[in-house]
Short mmCIF file of C-alpha atoms and ligand atoms in Angstrom, two decimals:
data_model
loop_
_atom_site.label_atom_id
_atom_site.label_comp_id
_atom_site.label_asym_id
_atom_site.label_seq_id
_atom_site.Cartn_x
_atom_site.Cartn_y
_atom_site.Cartn_z
CA MET A 18 0.00 0.00 0.00
CA THR A 19 1.15 3.56 -0.61
CA ILE A 20 1.22 6.09 2.22
CA LEU A 21 -1.97 7.73 1.03
CA GLU A 22 -3.69 4.35 0.68
CA HIS A 23 -2.74 3.61 4.29
CA MET A 24 -4.14 6.96 5.35
CA ILE A 25 -7.40 6.41 3.48
CA THR A 26 -7.86 2.89 4.84
CA GLU A 27 -7.13 3.93 8.41
CA GLU A 28 -8.94 7.27 8.09
CA PHE A 29 -5.98 9.49 8.97
CA GLU A 30 -6.20 13.25 8.57
CA GLU A 31 -2.56 14.17 8.28
CA ILE A 32 0.95 12.76 8.59
CA LEU A 33 3.98 15.03 8.65
CA CYS A 34 7.50 13.81 7.92
CA VAL A 35 9.96 16.01 9.76
CA ASN A 36 13.63 16.42 8.87
CA ASP A 37 15.82 18.99 10.57
CA ARG A 38 19.33 19.16 9.16
CA ARG A 39 20.82 21.00 12.16
CA SER A 40 19.68 18.75 14.99
CA GLY A 41 19.45 15.52 13.00
CA LEU A 42 15.77 15.23 13.90
CA ARG A 43 13.83 12.74 11.81
CA ALA A 44 10.29 12.14 12.91
CA PHE A 45 6.74 11.32 11.91
CA LEU A 46 3.86 13.30 13.33
CA ALA A 47 0.58 11.49 12.75
CA ILE A 48 -2.82 13.07 13.32
CA HIS A 49 -5.56 10.49 13.15
CA ASP A 50 -8.68 12.43 14.04
CA THR A 51 -9.57 15.92 15.26
CA CYS A 52 -13.37 15.80 14.78
CA ALA A 53 -14.03 16.00 18.51
CA GLY A 54 -11.15 18.31 19.43
CA PRO A 55 -7.35 18.52 19.28
CA ALA A 56 -5.32 15.38 18.71
CA PHE A 57 -3.65 14.25 21.94
CA GLY A 58 -0.59 12.05 21.84
CA GLY A 59 2.83 11.51 23.29
CA VAL A 60 6.26 11.84 21.74
CA ARG A 61 8.05 8.50 21.49
CA ILE A 62 11.79 8.32 20.81
CA TRP A 63 13.14 4.93 19.83
CA SER A 64 15.89 3.30 17.77
CA TYR A 65 13.65 1.81 15.13
CA ARG A 66 14.93 -0.95 12.89
CA SER A 67 13.58 0.85 9.85
CA GLU A 68 11.73 3.95 8.77
CA GLN A 69 8.73 1.74 7.93
CA ASP A 70 8.62 0.43 11.51
CA ALA A 71 8.60 3.98 12.86
CA PHE A 72 5.88 5.05 10.43
CA ARG A 73 3.71 2.06 11.33
CA ASP A 74 4.23 2.69 15.04
CA ALA A 75 3.16 6.33 14.68
CA MET A 76 -0.02 5.34 12.86
CA ARG A 77 -0.92 2.50 15.21
CA LEU A 78 -0.38 4.59 18.32
CA ALA A 79 -2.18 7.68 16.95
CA ARG A 80 -5.27 5.66 16.04
CA ALA A 81 -5.30 4.04 19.48
CA MET A 82 -5.31 7.53 21.02
CA THR A 83 -8.51 8.40 19.15
CA TYR A 84 -10.16 5.30 20.61
CA LYS A 85 -8.75 6.11 24.04
CA CYS A 86 -10.32 9.59 23.88
CA ALA A 87 -13.66 8.15 22.78
CA LEU A 88 -13.74 5.64 25.64
CA ALA A 89 -12.49 8.10 28.25
CA GLY A 90 -14.92 10.81 27.18
CA ILE A 91 -12.19 13.28 26.20
CA ARG A 92 -13.19 15.93 23.68
CA GLY A 93 -10.22 15.26 21.49
CA GLY A 94 -8.74 12.78 19.08
CA GLY A 95 -5.60 10.82 18.48
CA GLY A 96 -2.12 11.79 17.40
CA LYS A 97 1.44 10.62 17.93
CA ILE A 98 4.99 11.66 17.20
CA VAL A 99 7.76 9.16 16.80
CA ILE A 100 11.38 10.29 16.62
CA LEU A 101 13.91 7.98 15.00
CA ASP A 102 16.72 7.98 17.55
CA HIS A 103 20.33 7.85 16.36
CA GLU A 104 23.81 8.58 17.70
CA ASP A 105 24.22 12.01 16.10
CA LEU A 106 20.90 13.42 17.28
CA ASP A 107 21.23 16.74 19.11
CA ARG A 108 18.43 15.95 21.50
CA GLU A 109 17.76 19.37 22.99
CA ALA A 110 17.75 21.07 19.58
CA ALA A 111 15.62 18.28 18.11
CA TYR A 112 12.86 18.64 20.70
CA ARG A 113 12.96 22.44 20.39
CA HIS A 114 12.57 22.17 16.62
CA LEU A 115 9.75 19.69 17.06
CA GLY A 116 8.08 22.21 19.35
CA ARG A 117 8.07 24.76 16.56
CA VAL A 118 6.54 22.21 14.19
CA ILE A 119 3.76 21.55 16.74
CA GLU A 120 3.27 25.28 17.29
CA ASN A 121 2.72 25.75 13.54
CA LEU A 122 -0.23 23.37 13.76
CA GLY A 123 -1.96 26.05 15.84
CA GLY A 124 -3.34 23.71 18.51
CA ARG A 125 -4.54 20.82 16.33
CA TYR A 126 -2.04 18.59 18.11
CA TYR A 127 -1.16 18.58 21.83
CA ALA A 128 1.93 16.62 22.88
CA GLY A 129 2.68 14.66 26.02
CA PRO A 130 5.38 12.19 27.09
CA ASP A 131 5.76 8.68 25.79
CA VAL A 132 8.46 6.01 25.83
CA GLY A 133 11.93 7.59 25.93
CA THR A 134 10.80 11.20 26.34
CA THR A 135 11.98 12.72 29.63
CA ASP A 136 10.91 15.81 31.54
CA ASP A 137 13.98 17.62 30.17
CA ASP A 138 12.87 16.73 26.63
CA LEU A 139 9.42 18.17 27.39
CA ARG A 140 11.04 21.35 28.70
CA ALA A 141 12.96 21.64 25.40
CA LEU A 142 9.75 20.97 23.45
CA SER A 143 7.92 23.68 25.37
CA ARG A 144 10.53 26.24 24.30
CA GLY A 145 9.06 25.85 20.81
CA THR A 146 5.37 25.42 21.58
CA GLN A 147 2.64 26.15 24.08
CA TYR A 148 0.81 22.99 22.97
CA CYS A 149 2.53 20.41 25.14
CA VAL A 150 2.71 19.07 28.66
CA GLN A 151 5.05 21.21 30.72
CA PRO A 152 6.36 19.18 33.65
CA ASP A 153 6.86 22.20 35.92
CA ARG A 154 3.24 23.36 35.74
CA PRO A 155 0.51 22.27 38.18
CA GLY A 156 -1.49 19.31 36.91
CA HIS A 157 1.26 18.35 34.44
CA ASP A 158 3.67 16.93 36.97
CA ASP A 159 2.37 13.47 37.87
CA LEU A 160 0.96 11.93 34.73
CA ALA A 161 2.44 8.52 35.55
CA GLY A 162 0.65 8.74 38.91
CA ALA A 163 -2.66 9.35 37.12
CA THR A 164 -1.98 6.32 34.92
CA ALA A 165 -1.18 4.17 37.95
CA ARG A 166 -4.35 5.25 39.77
CA GLY A 167 -6.42 4.54 36.66
CA VAL A 168 -4.91 1.07 36.33
CA ILE A 169 -5.75 0.29 39.96
CA HIS A 170 -9.36 1.42 39.38
CA GLY A 171 -9.41 -0.93 36.38
CA MET A 172 -7.99 -3.84 38.41
CA GLU A 173 -10.64 -3.25 41.06
CA ALA A 174 -13.38 -3.32 38.42
CA CYS A 175 -12.07 -6.73 37.31
CA LEU A 176 -12.03 -8.03 40.89
CA ARG A 177 -15.56 -6.75 41.49
CA HIS A 178 -16.65 -8.47 38.29
CA LEU A 179 -15.26 -11.82 39.46
CA ASP A 180 -15.61 -11.68 43.24
CA ASP A 181 -18.23 -8.95 43.87
CA GLU A 182 -15.74 -7.27 46.20
CA VAL A 183 -12.23 -5.89 46.43
CA ASP A 184 -10.10 -7.19 49.27
CA TRP A 185 -6.49 -6.48 48.42
CA SER A 186 -5.24 -8.42 51.44
CA THR A 187 -6.25 -11.65 49.70
CA GLN A 188 -4.83 -10.77 46.29
CA HIS A 189 -1.49 -11.58 44.67
CA VAL A 190 -0.37 -9.24 41.89
CA ALA A 191 2.53 -9.95 39.52
CA ILE A 192 3.95 -6.73 38.07
CA GLN A 193 6.13 -6.70 34.96
CA GLY A 194 8.17 -3.48 34.86
CA LEU A 195 8.85 -1.18 37.81
CA GLY A 196 9.19 2.04 35.81
CA GLU A 197 7.31 5.25 36.43
CA VAL A 198 3.91 3.55 36.41
CA GLY A 199 4.77 0.08 37.69
CA ILE A 200 6.51 1.25 40.86
CA ARG A 201 3.56 3.46 41.80
CA ILE A 202 1.14 0.57 41.33
CA ALA A 203 3.39 -1.72 43.37
CA LYS A 204 3.70 0.71 46.27
CA THR A 205 -0.02 1.44 46.44
CA LEU A 206 -1.02 -2.21 46.31
CA ILE A 207 1.52 -3.27 48.94
CA ASP A 208 0.31 -0.40 51.15
CA ARG A 209 -3.22 -1.75 50.72
CA GLY A 210 -2.15 -5.19 51.87
CA ALA A 211 -1.71 -7.04 48.59
CA ARG A 212 1.04 -9.58 48.01
CA VAL A 213 3.20 -8.30 45.16
CA SER A 214 5.68 -10.16 42.99
CA ALA A 215 7.61 -7.98 40.58
CA THR A 216 10.24 -8.09 37.90
CA ASP A 217 12.31 -5.69 35.84
CA ILE A 218 15.22 -6.15 33.49
CA ASP A 219 16.89 -3.28 35.33
CA GLU A 220 17.99 -4.46 38.81
CA ASP A 221 18.16 -0.85 40.06
CA ARG A 222 14.39 -0.57 39.66
CA LEU A 223 13.88 -3.58 41.91
CA ASP A 224 16.34 -2.17 44.45
CA ARG A 225 14.47 1.14 44.45
CA LEU A 226 11.23 -0.56 45.47
CA ALA A 227 13.01 -2.76 48.02
CA GLU A 228 14.21 0.37 49.84
CA THR A 229 10.69 1.09 51.08
CA HIS A 230 8.49 -1.95 50.45
CA VAL A 231 8.49 -5.71 50.90
CA PHE A 232 7.81 -7.75 47.77
CA GLU A 233 8.97 -10.88 45.97
CA ARG A 234 11.58 -10.52 43.24
CA VAL A 235 10.97 -12.63 40.16
CA GLU A 236 13.18 -13.32 37.14
CA PRO A 237 11.84 -11.52 34.04
CA ASP A 238 10.97 -14.74 32.24
CA ARG A 239 9.16 -16.30 35.22
CA ILE A 240 6.70 -13.44 35.76
CA TYR A 241 4.20 -14.92 33.28
CA SER A 242 3.84 -18.27 34.95
CA ILE A 243 3.70 -17.54 38.67
CA PRO A 244 0.26 -18.31 40.08
CA CYS A 245 -1.42 -15.01 40.93
CA ASP A 246 -4.69 -13.13 40.76
CA VAL A 247 -3.58 -10.22 38.58
CA PHE A 248 -0.81 -10.12 36.00
CA ALA A 249 0.05 -6.43 35.44
CA PRO A 250 2.08 -5.74 32.29
CA CYS A 251 3.72 -2.34 32.90
CA ALA A 252 6.75 -2.59 30.61
CA MET A 253 6.54 -2.97 26.84
CA GLY A 254 3.77 -3.96 24.44
CA GLY A 255 3.28 -7.29 22.67
CA VAL A 256 3.95 -9.34 25.81
CA ILE A 257 0.97 -11.67 25.41
CA HIS A 258 1.95 -13.81 22.45
CA ASP A 259 1.99 -17.43 21.26
CA VAL A 260 4.19 -18.60 24.13
CA THR A 261 3.03 -16.45 27.04
CA ALA A 262 -0.73 -16.72 26.36
CA SER A 263 -0.63 -20.37 27.38
CA ARG A 264 1.79 -19.87 30.29
CA LEU A 265 -0.22 -17.19 32.12
CA ASN A 266 -1.34 -18.37 35.52
CA ALA A 267 -3.50 -15.39 36.51
CA ARG A 268 -7.23 -14.70 36.72
CA ILE A 269 -6.87 -11.17 35.38
CA VAL A 270 -4.54 -9.27 33.04
CA ALA A 271 -4.59 -5.56 33.86
CA GLY A 272 -1.66 -3.18 33.48
CA SER A 273 -0.49 0.05 31.90
CA ALA A 274 1.41 -1.17 28.82
CA ASN A 275 0.08 -0.19 25.40
CA ASN A 276 -0.68 -2.93 22.87
CA VAL A 277 -0.35 -5.74 25.42
CA LEU A 278 -1.69 -8.32 22.96
CA ALA A 279 0.81 -9.14 20.23
CA LYS A 280 -2.13 -9.96 17.93
CA ASP A 281 -5.92 -10.13 18.17
CA GLU A 282 -5.75 -13.90 18.32
CA HIS A 283 -3.92 -13.71 21.66
CA GLY A 284 -6.89 -11.84 23.10
CA TRP A 285 -9.03 -14.78 21.95
CA ALA A 286 -6.53 -17.24 23.42
CA ILE A 287 -6.68 -15.81 26.95
CA HIS A 288 -10.43 -15.26 26.67
CA GLN A 289 -10.84 -18.97 25.91
CA ARG A 290 -8.75 -19.79 28.96
CA GLY A 291 -11.19 -17.77 31.08
CA ILE A 292 -8.70 -15.02 31.88
CA ILE A 293 -10.18 -11.53 32.11
CA TYR A 294 -8.31 -8.87 30.15
CA ALA A 295 -8.80 -5.16 30.94
CA PRO A 296 -8.19 -3.56 27.52
CA ASP A 297 -5.18 -1.21 27.40
CA VAL A 298 -7.14 1.37 25.46
CA VAL A 299 -9.38 1.86 28.52
CA ILE A 300 -7.30 1.04 31.56
CA ASN A 301 -4.20 3.15 30.84
CA ALA A 302 -6.03 6.40 30.01
CA GLY A 303 -5.19 8.12 33.33
CA ALA A 304 -2.43 10.35 31.95
CA LEU A 305 -4.55 11.25 28.92
CA ILE A 306 -7.49 12.17 31.15
CA GLN A 307 -5.27 14.23 33.45
CA GLY A 308 -3.30 15.98 30.67
CA ALA A 309 -6.24 16.63 28.37
CA THR A 310 -8.52 17.88 31.13
CA VAL A 311 -5.90 20.34 32.33
CA HIS A 312 -5.43 21.56 28.75
CA LEU A 313 -9.11 21.73 27.77
CA GLU A 314 -10.73 22.77 31.05
CA GLY A 315 -7.90 24.11 33.18
CA THR A 316 -8.80 21.87 36.13
CA THR A 317 -5.89 20.20 37.87
CA ASP A 318 -7.74 17.92 40.30
CA ASN A 319 -9.18 15.18 38.10
CA GLU A 320 -9.34 12.24 40.50
CA LEU A 321 -13.04 11.61 39.89
CA ARG A 322 -12.47 11.67 36.15
CA VAL A 323 -9.62 9.16 36.46
CA ALA A 324 -11.86 6.97 38.63
CA THR A 325 -14.33 6.64 35.72
CA ILE A 326 -11.81 4.21 34.21
CA GLY A 327 -13.11 1.62 36.69
CA LYS A 328 -16.65 2.22 35.54
CA GLU A 329 -15.70 1.94 31.86
CA VAL A 330 -13.70 -1.29 32.43
CA GLY A 331 -16.65 -2.76 34.36
CA ALA A 332 -19.09 -1.89 31.54
CA ILE A 333 -16.85 -3.55 28.96
CA LEU A 334 -16.52 -6.72 31.05
CA LEU A 335 -20.31 -6.97 31.34
CA GLU A 336 -20.80 -6.40 27.62
CA ALA A 337 -18.13 -8.99 26.82
CA ASP A 338 -19.97 -11.51 29.01
CA ARG A 339 -23.25 -10.73 27.24
CA GLU A 340 -21.67 -11.15 23.79
CA GLY A 341 -19.36 -14.02 24.73
CA ALA A 342 -16.60 -12.02 23.04
CA PRO A 343 -13.08 -11.02 24.13
CA THR A 344 -12.92 -7.70 25.93
CA HIS A 345 -10.41 -6.07 23.56
CA LEU A 346 -12.81 -6.50 20.64
CA VAL A 347 -15.77 -5.21 22.65
CA ALA A 348 -13.76 -2.11 23.63
CA LEU A 349 -12.66 -1.52 20.05
CA GLU A 350 -16.21 -1.86 18.69
CA GLU A 351 -17.56 0.53 21.31
CA ALA A 352 -14.80 3.05 20.55
CA ARG A 353 -15.48 2.85 16.81
CA ARG A 354 -19.22 3.34 17.39
CA ARG A 355 -18.52 6.47 19.42
CA VAL A 356 -16.09 7.82 16.81
CA ASP A 357 -18.62 7.18 14.01
CA ARG A 358 -21.41 8.91 15.95
CA GLN A 359 -19.08 11.83 16.59
CA ARG A 360 -18.11 12.11 12.94
CA GLU A 361 -21.64 11.69 11.57
CA HIS A 362 -23.78 13.50 14.16
CA GLY A 363 -21.25 15.61 16.08
CA GLU A 364 -22.13 13.66 19.24
CA PRO A 365 -19.44 14.49 21.81
CA PHE A 366 -17.55 11.82 23.71
CA PHE A 367 -18.94 11.71 27.25
CA PRO A 368 -17.09 10.32 30.25
CA ALA A 369 -18.83 7.64 32.31
CA SER A 370 -20.43 9.16 35.41
CA PRO A 371 -18.03 9.06 38.37
CA GLU A 372 -18.15 6.01 40.62
CA SER A 373 -20.15 6.47 43.77
P1 NAI B 407 9.17 3.31 32.00
O1 NAI B 407 10.07 3.37 30.83
O2 NAI B 407 9.35 4.28 33.13
O3 NAI B 407 9.19 1.84 32.66
C1 NAI B 407 9.22 0.66 31.93
C2 NAI B 407 9.98 -0.35 32.80
O4 NAI B 407 9.85 -1.63 32.20
C3 NAI B 407 11.46 -0.05 32.94
O5 NAI B 407 11.82 -0.09 34.30
C4 NAI B 407 12.11 -1.18 32.14
O6 NAI B 407 13.39 -1.54 32.64
C5 NAI B 407 11.11 -2.28 32.32
N1 NAI B 407 11.16 -3.34 31.31
C6 NAI B 407 11.34 -3.23 29.97
N2 NAI B 407 11.29 -4.45 29.39
C7 NAI B 407 11.06 -5.33 30.39
C8 NAI B 407 10.89 -6.73 30.42
N3 NAI B 407 10.96 -7.50 29.33
N4 NAI B 407 10.68 -7.33 31.63
C9 NAI B 407 10.61 -6.59 32.75
N5 NAI B 407 10.76 -5.25 32.77
C10 NAI B 407 10.98 -4.63 31.61
O7 NAI B 407 7.70 3.40 31.40
P2 NAI B 407 6.36 3.83 32.13
O8 NAI B 407 6.12 5.28 31.93
O9 NAI B 407 6.31 3.26 33.49
O10 NAI B 407 5.28 3.09 31.21
C11 NAI B 407 5.11 1.67 31.30
C12 NAI B 407 4.19 1.22 30.17
O11 NAI B 407 2.92 1.88 30.30
C13 NAI B 407 4.69 1.56 28.76
O12 NAI B 407 4.30 0.52 27.89
C14 NAI B 407 3.95 2.84 28.40
O13 NAI B 407 3.76 2.97 26.99
C15 NAI B 407 2.61 2.59 29.09
N6 NAI B 407 1.91 3.82 29.42
C16 NAI B 407 2.49 4.73 30.27
C17 NAI B 407 1.81 5.90 30.59
C18 NAI B 407 2.41 6.89 31.55
O14 NAI B 407 1.66 7.75 32.06
N7 NAI B 407 3.70 6.84 31.83
C19 NAI B 407 0.49 6.21 30.03
C20 NAI B 407 -0.07 5.14 29.22
C21 NAI B 407 0.64 4.00 28.92
#
């Protein structure tokens, strides 16, 4: 398929290819949909194997952001920037240049952090544009915390669905990845009495948690198979695949990682094994809700909005039961319905009412 054919098939509005000779910046900026409001999306920086991989990643992630907005009730759409990392990149200059590119879009795209982008990068970006998360401003400073809180609301919705109650003192959670989100989830759940097993490929991350909390260290490869209630993928995407789908020994899969399922068929595989999956496109929307609400409404305290993630996860689990279908497909269908209604009738995306 040509680029334009891809865009037509996937209903993309705009894709910019960015090349800055001075900083060495090479990037794709993909805007999937702005029917409901500005496109929200993070900036990912990664050493891609090829330009095609980077392009595909930008498109896939931007489209997922549109669905995330629809399901979270955010009056916005999906976008994404991916930067092709390389040795000669002048990082500060690259992010500043990217800021100017975003500024020229006049607010159609609003940038946040994503894999690889640090607070310093965001500060550089904000020297070029007003349309981005600025880590030193109120409401912009704990996006990973908002994601973690949203994931915990989602886990609790799964537990309520299975057990009718949430009693963390009887639950065992296996966390893959103790980064910005994973460590916050781990600390909160241990504080609430849960048993936590955790892994990370970076030993320092495990040591950091061990300084303040008691948990069980697990080798990265063993995290899939330990018997537990909740498996929480909080590292990279694609972790449920041909091998791991059959090894999982959990009742629930609920974590922050994007694109947890390597392919659709792996969602079917765990569904057939009776494992409940809280779709990534719903459960990890905390940072989007926090960042977008600050930008669109100027409110910094969005705890009730983040809590609606639990309500949305619960609704999808019920619908999946009714249809006998895997949750990721139910979520996707619901998101597409909302996007179509928005496009055809201008019907805004509404958040679920806050949990009582
Ligand atoms: P991070 O980069 O701070 O942490 C990721 C952690 O996973 C690192 O400690 C890394 O060493 C570890 N890791 C990588 N591969 C691993 C493996 N095979 N086994 C065990 N550990 C491994 O990232 P962050 O911000 O915590 O995000 C985690 C995931 O959640 C990512 O997939 C991200 O895209 C997603 N996400 C994050 C949001 C946020 O607010 N930070 C929002 C929505 C999604």
